[in-house]
Short mmCIF file of C-alpha atoms in Angstrom, two decimals:
data_model
loop_
_atom_site.label_atom_id
_atom_site.label_comp_id
_atom_site.label_asym_id
_atom_site.label_seq_id
_atom_site.Cartn_x
_atom_site.Cartn_y
_atom_site.Cartn_z
CA MET A 1 35.65 -57.52 11.18
CA LYS A 2 32.40 -57.66 13.17
CA ILE A 3 29.95 -55.09 11.81
CA LEU A 4 26.61 -54.37 13.47
CA HIS A 5 23.89 -52.44 11.66
CA VAL A 6 21.29 -50.84 13.93
CA ASP A 7 18.38 -50.14 11.60
CA GLU A 8 14.79 -49.88 12.78
CA THR A 9 13.57 -49.66 9.16
CA PHE A 10 15.06 -53.00 8.11
CA HIS A 11 12.92 -55.53 6.25
CA PRO A 12 14.49 -58.34 4.19
CA SER A 13 11.93 -57.84 1.40
CA TYR A 14 12.75 -54.16 0.81
CA GLY A 15 15.96 -52.51 -0.28
CA TYR A 16 16.44 -49.96 2.45
CA GLN A 17 19.99 -49.17 3.57
CA ALA A 18 21.00 -52.16 5.74
CA ASN A 19 19.59 -54.76 3.36
CA PRO A 20 22.18 -54.49 0.55
CA LEU A 21 25.02 -53.05 2.66
CA ALA A 22 25.00 -55.93 5.13
CA LYS A 23 25.01 -58.68 2.52
CA PHE A 24 27.81 -57.04 0.51
CA GLN A 25 29.91 -56.61 3.65
CA GLN A 26 29.31 -60.26 4.55
CA ALA A 27 30.36 -61.28 1.02
CA GLN A 28 33.59 -59.31 1.54
CA GLY A 29 34.49 -61.63 4.41
CA ASN A 30 33.16 -59.69 7.38
CA GLU A 31 30.87 -61.04 10.11
CA VAL A 32 27.75 -58.92 9.84
CA PHE A 33 24.72 -58.51 12.10
CA ILE A 34 21.51 -56.47 11.88
CA ALA A 35 19.66 -55.32 14.99
CA THR A 36 16.16 -54.22 14.10
CA VAL A 37 12.68 -54.00 15.54
CA GLU A 38 10.32 -56.82 16.45
CA LYS A 39 7.44 -57.73 14.13
CA LYS A 40 4.86 -55.97 16.31
CA TRP A 41 6.39 -52.55 15.66
CA LEU A 42 7.54 -52.80 12.03
CA TYR A 43 8.43 -49.55 10.27
CA PRO A 44 4.98 -47.90 9.58
CA VAL A 45 5.71 -47.18 5.91
CA PHE A 46 5.45 -50.91 5.17
CA LYS A 47 1.70 -50.64 5.79
CA ALA A 48 1.57 -48.40 2.73
CA PHE A 49 2.99 -51.38 0.83
CA ARG A 50 0.09 -53.44 2.27
CA ASP A 51 2.57 -55.54 4.22
CA ASP A 52 1.20 -56.66 7.59
CA GLY A 53 4.33 -58.59 8.50
CA SER A 54 2.66 -61.97 8.10
CA GLY A 55 5.58 -63.42 6.14
CA LEU A 56 8.34 -61.73 8.11
CA GLU A 57 9.75 -64.82 9.86
CA GLU A 58 10.10 -66.66 6.55
CA ALA A 59 11.66 -63.60 4.90
CA ASP A 60 14.16 -63.22 7.76
CA SER A 61 15.15 -66.89 7.55
CA ARG A 62 15.58 -66.69 3.78
CA TYR A 63 17.73 -63.55 4.02
CA GLU A 64 19.96 -65.14 6.68
CA ALA A 65 20.35 -68.36 4.67
CA GLU A 66 21.13 -66.53 1.41
CA THR A 67 23.51 -63.92 2.84
CA GLY A 68 24.99 -65.33 6.06
CA VAL A 69 23.96 -62.15 7.90
CA LYS A 70 22.42 -62.68 11.35
CA ILE A 71 19.21 -60.75 12.18
CA TYR A 72 18.25 -59.80 15.74
CA ARG A 73 14.70 -58.56 16.29
CA VAL A 74 14.58 -56.39 19.39
CA ARG A 75 11.60 -55.57 21.61
CA ALA A 76 10.22 -52.04 21.50
CA LYS A 77 7.72 -49.95 23.45
CA GLY A 78 6.11 -48.30 20.43
CA TYR A 79 6.38 -44.97 18.63
CA PHE A 80 6.54 -41.36 19.81
CA MET A 81 5.97 -38.74 17.10
CA ASP A 82 6.66 -41.45 14.47
CA ARG A 83 9.97 -42.37 16.12
CA LEU A 84 10.55 -45.84 17.50
CA ILE A 85 11.39 -46.39 21.17
CA TYR A 86 13.40 -49.57 21.75
CA THR A 87 13.57 -51.28 25.12
CA LYS A 88 17.00 -51.45 26.78
CA ASP A 89 17.41 -54.81 25.01
CA ILE A 90 18.95 -52.95 22.07
CA PHE A 91 22.04 -52.20 24.17
CA LYS A 92 22.16 -55.75 25.53
CA ILE A 93 22.27 -57.07 21.96
CA VAL A 94 25.17 -54.76 21.14
CA GLU A 95 27.18 -55.99 24.12
CA GLU A 96 26.32 -59.61 23.31
CA ILE A 97 27.65 -59.22 19.75
CA ASN A 98 30.58 -56.99 20.83
CA PRO A 99 31.11 -55.55 17.33
CA ASP A 100 34.22 -53.86 15.99
CA VAL A 101 32.04 -51.08 14.58
CA ILE A 102 28.39 -50.05 14.85
CA PHE A 103 26.59 -48.47 11.90
CA VAL A 104 23.54 -46.67 13.33
CA HIS A 105 21.18 -45.77 10.50
CA CYS A 106 19.03 -42.62 10.40
CA VAL A 107 20.77 -40.15 12.70
CA GLU A 108 17.49 -38.25 13.21
CA THR A 109 15.84 -41.11 15.12
CA LEU A 110 15.45 -41.49 18.87
CA THR A 111 17.51 -44.67 18.52
CA ALA A 112 20.49 -42.78 17.10
CA MET A 113 20.12 -40.11 19.79
CA ARG A 114 20.17 -42.76 22.51
CA PHE A 115 23.31 -44.32 21.05
CA LEU A 116 24.99 -40.93 20.87
CA ARG A 117 24.13 -40.12 24.48
CA SER A 118 24.88 -43.59 25.88
CA ARG A 119 28.22 -43.73 27.70
CA ARG A 120 28.23 -47.53 27.54
CA MET A 121 28.08 -47.37 23.71
CA ARG A 122 30.97 -44.92 23.31
CA LYS A 123 33.52 -47.69 23.74
CA TYR A 124 32.51 -48.87 20.26
CA PRO A 125 33.47 -47.01 17.05
CA MET A 126 30.20 -45.68 15.60
CA LEU A 127 29.13 -44.44 12.19
CA PHE A 128 25.82 -42.79 11.26
CA ASP A 129 23.87 -41.88 8.15
CA SER A 130 20.92 -39.72 7.15
CA HIS A 131 18.26 -40.32 4.50
CA MET A 132 16.30 -37.18 5.36
CA LEU A 133 15.58 -34.33 2.94
CA SER A 134 14.94 -30.69 3.78
CA MET A 135 11.72 -30.79 1.74
CA ALA A 136 10.37 -33.64 3.90
CA SER A 137 10.72 -31.80 7.22
CA HIS A 138 7.11 -30.73 7.84
CA ASN A 139 6.26 -31.92 11.37
CA ARG A 140 4.48 -29.16 13.30
CA TYR A 141 6.98 -29.56 16.13
CA VAL A 142 9.97 -29.46 13.79
CA LYS A 143 11.43 -26.22 15.20
CA ILE A 144 11.35 -27.57 18.75
CA TYR A 145 12.84 -30.86 17.60
CA GLU A 146 15.66 -29.18 15.68
CA TRP A 147 16.49 -26.82 18.58
CA CYS A 148 16.71 -29.74 21.01
CA TYR A 149 18.74 -31.81 18.55
CA LYS A 150 21.29 -29.07 18.00
CA HIS A 151 21.78 -28.47 21.72
CA LEU A 152 21.67 -32.06 22.98
CA ILE A 153 22.88 -34.25 20.09
CA THR A 154 24.84 -32.23 17.54
CA ARG A 155 27.32 -31.09 20.18
CA ILE A 156 28.15 -34.76 20.85
CA ILE A 157 28.58 -35.45 17.14
CA ARG A 158 30.89 -32.45 16.84
CA LYS A 159 32.90 -33.22 19.98
CA LYS A 160 33.39 -36.92 19.21
CA GLY A 161 33.99 -36.32 15.50
CA TYR A 162 31.36 -38.84 14.37
CA THR A 163 30.76 -39.16 10.63
CA VAL A 164 27.18 -38.81 9.37
CA ILE A 165 26.90 -40.00 5.77
CA ARG A 166 24.44 -38.07 3.62
CA THR A 167 22.89 -40.62 1.25
CA GLN A 168 21.05 -37.82 -0.59
CA ASP A 169 22.76 -34.78 -2.07
CA ASP A 170 20.88 -32.55 0.37
CA ASN A 171 22.21 -30.39 3.20
CA TYR A 172 19.41 -31.14 5.70
CA VAL A 173 21.77 -32.36 8.43
CA ASN A 174 23.85 -29.19 8.08
CA THR A 175 21.15 -26.51 7.82
CA HIS A 176 18.52 -28.11 10.07
CA LEU A 177 20.59 -30.07 12.59
CA GLY A 178 23.75 -27.96 12.62
CA ILE A 179 26.18 -30.82 11.94
CA PRO A 180 29.42 -29.51 10.36
CA LYS A 181 29.77 -30.15 6.63
CA GLU A 182 33.21 -31.70 7.07
CA GLN A 183 31.57 -34.50 9.12
CA THR A 184 28.81 -35.21 6.56
CA PRO A 185 30.24 -36.69 3.34
CA PHE A 186 27.80 -37.36 0.52
CA ILE A 187 27.97 -40.99 -0.59
CA SER A 188 25.37 -41.97 -3.17
CA PHE A 189 23.52 -45.13 -2.16
CA GLY A 190 24.13 -46.91 -5.46
CA THR A 191 22.50 -50.12 -6.68
CA ASP A 192 22.26 -53.65 -5.31
CA THR A 193 23.98 -55.39 -8.22
CA MET A 194 23.34 -58.81 -6.68
CA LEU A 195 19.67 -58.16 -7.41
CA PHE A 196 19.68 -55.65 -10.28
CA HIS A 197 21.82 -56.55 -13.29
CA PRO A 198 21.39 -57.06 -17.05
CA ASP A 199 19.92 -60.40 -18.11
CA ASN A 200 19.16 -60.79 -21.80
CA TYR A 201 17.14 -63.98 -21.25
CA VAL A 202 14.83 -62.37 -18.69
CA LYS A 203 14.57 -59.27 -20.87
CA ALA A 204 13.48 -61.28 -23.92
CA ALA A 205 11.06 -63.41 -21.90
CA PHE A 206 9.45 -60.33 -20.32
CA ARG A 207 8.99 -58.61 -23.67
CA LYS A 208 7.46 -61.76 -25.14
CA GLU A 209 5.10 -62.27 -22.18
CA HIS A 210 3.78 -58.70 -22.41
CA ASN A 211 3.87 -58.35 -26.21
CA ILE A 212 6.43 -55.55 -26.12
CA PRO A 213 8.11 -55.09 -29.53
CA GLU A 214 11.83 -55.73 -29.73
CA ASP A 215 12.46 -52.19 -30.96
CA ALA A 216 10.30 -50.52 -28.29
CA PHE A 217 11.85 -47.95 -25.98
CA VAL A 218 10.99 -49.18 -22.48
CA VAL A 219 10.82 -47.01 -19.35
CA VAL A 220 10.60 -48.69 -15.93
CA TYR A 221 9.16 -46.78 -12.95
CA THR A 222 9.44 -48.36 -9.50
CA GLY A 223 7.89 -46.88 -6.37
CA LYS A 224 4.84 -45.02 -5.15
CA LEU A 225 2.52 -43.04 -7.40
CA SER A 226 1.35 -40.79 -4.57
CA PRO A 227 1.06 -36.96 -4.47
CA PRO A 228 4.61 -36.45 -3.05
CA LYS A 229 5.96 -38.54 -5.96
CA ASN A 230 3.69 -36.66 -8.41
CA GLY A 231 2.16 -39.77 -9.99
CA LYS A 232 -0.11 -37.60 -12.13
CA LEU A 233 2.90 -36.01 -13.81
CA LEU A 234 4.12 -39.39 -15.06
CA ALA A 235 0.60 -40.34 -16.14
CA ALA A 236 0.11 -37.05 -18.02
CA ALA A 237 3.53 -37.30 -19.69
CA THR A 238 2.72 -40.73 -21.14
CA MET A 239 -0.89 -40.22 -22.22
CA LYS A 240 -0.32 -39.09 -25.83
CA LYS A 241 1.05 -41.56 -28.36
CA PHE A 242 4.79 -41.33 -28.89
CA PRO A 243 6.06 -41.30 -32.51
CA PHE A 244 8.06 -44.50 -31.88
CA PRO A 245 7.38 -47.88 -30.20
CA PHE A 246 7.17 -47.21 -26.44
CA ALA A 247 6.19 -49.06 -23.28
CA LEU A 248 5.99 -47.95 -19.64
CA ILE A 249 6.50 -50.61 -16.97
CA LEU A 250 5.00 -49.66 -13.58
CA VAL A 251 6.29 -51.56 -10.57
CA GLY A 252 4.00 -50.43 -7.76
CA SER A 253 0.44 -49.19 -7.47
CA PRO A 254 -1.31 -45.85 -6.96
CA PRO A 255 -2.51 -45.35 -3.36
CA PRO A 256 -6.10 -46.41 -2.48
CA THR A 257 -7.28 -42.79 -2.43
CA LEU A 258 -9.12 -40.43 -4.78
CA TYR A 259 -5.75 -39.23 -6.07
CA GLY A 260 -4.70 -42.82 -6.71
CA LYS A 261 -7.98 -43.51 -8.52
CA GLU A 262 -7.39 -40.51 -10.79
CA VAL A 263 -3.82 -41.61 -11.52
CA ARG A 264 -5.02 -45.11 -12.40
CA GLU A 265 -7.71 -43.72 -14.72
CA MET A 266 -5.16 -41.53 -16.49
CA PHE A 267 -2.91 -44.51 -17.17
CA GLU A 268 -5.90 -46.48 -18.45
CA LEU A 269 -6.58 -43.69 -20.98
CA SER A 270 -2.97 -43.67 -22.22
CA GLU A 271 -2.42 -44.18 -25.95
CA ASN A 272 0.88 -45.93 -25.15
CA GLN A 273 1.48 -49.43 -23.84
CA ILE A 274 1.34 -49.49 -20.03
CA VAL A 275 2.30 -52.64 -18.13
#
């Protein structure tokens, strides 16, 4: 089967939706493609990771060689209210690949809306997903956006019976966008087991390198330590010495702000081992 992922947030170095899904589908014997945005207009959140896209070409080539998935980087015009605007090339790529099914990620985007409203795309079976949470919907124009979405987009989703997978156990697409619950199954995203799996050798080597006792209880935190993630809560919870061997592994850094500075200082004052 030919499967095309349309994902403007794709980056081979980060584990967002299309990254693991595409390589697992390719490993199952499918022919898989990813259509994403050109380097110039990379997903803005990557800047928070201090990634300027300088190694993108090499990362793309490595991902393709390791997985067999083909990446297409498509020209864009820029962003409008934090939503990417592709050129018409995105539809040309689809017709060039001629997939058996299109998986359009992030149903809230302008890209997904264009696919839903495009008559030339309706000849292809399409599937959508949503990674949005109700608590994250704070744009000052959100009421206008949601009204327009319900009247222009949701009616198409309802009429055509498209499935919108909820990757979070949150009813945002139902309560905010008006998409019927029976069309929005919740499927937990899961774990990329090609990348994350037990390895006793690596475990022992890591503990030895960082002088972590064999009997220590180890907690690993990966991700941002910003205000929305409540980095201070984790720092405060691990400041006082635990009555047993303990180590906290932090994969990621506090933001370069006053809040981030305070979080870093709290971890530095911890009576526990922080790596």
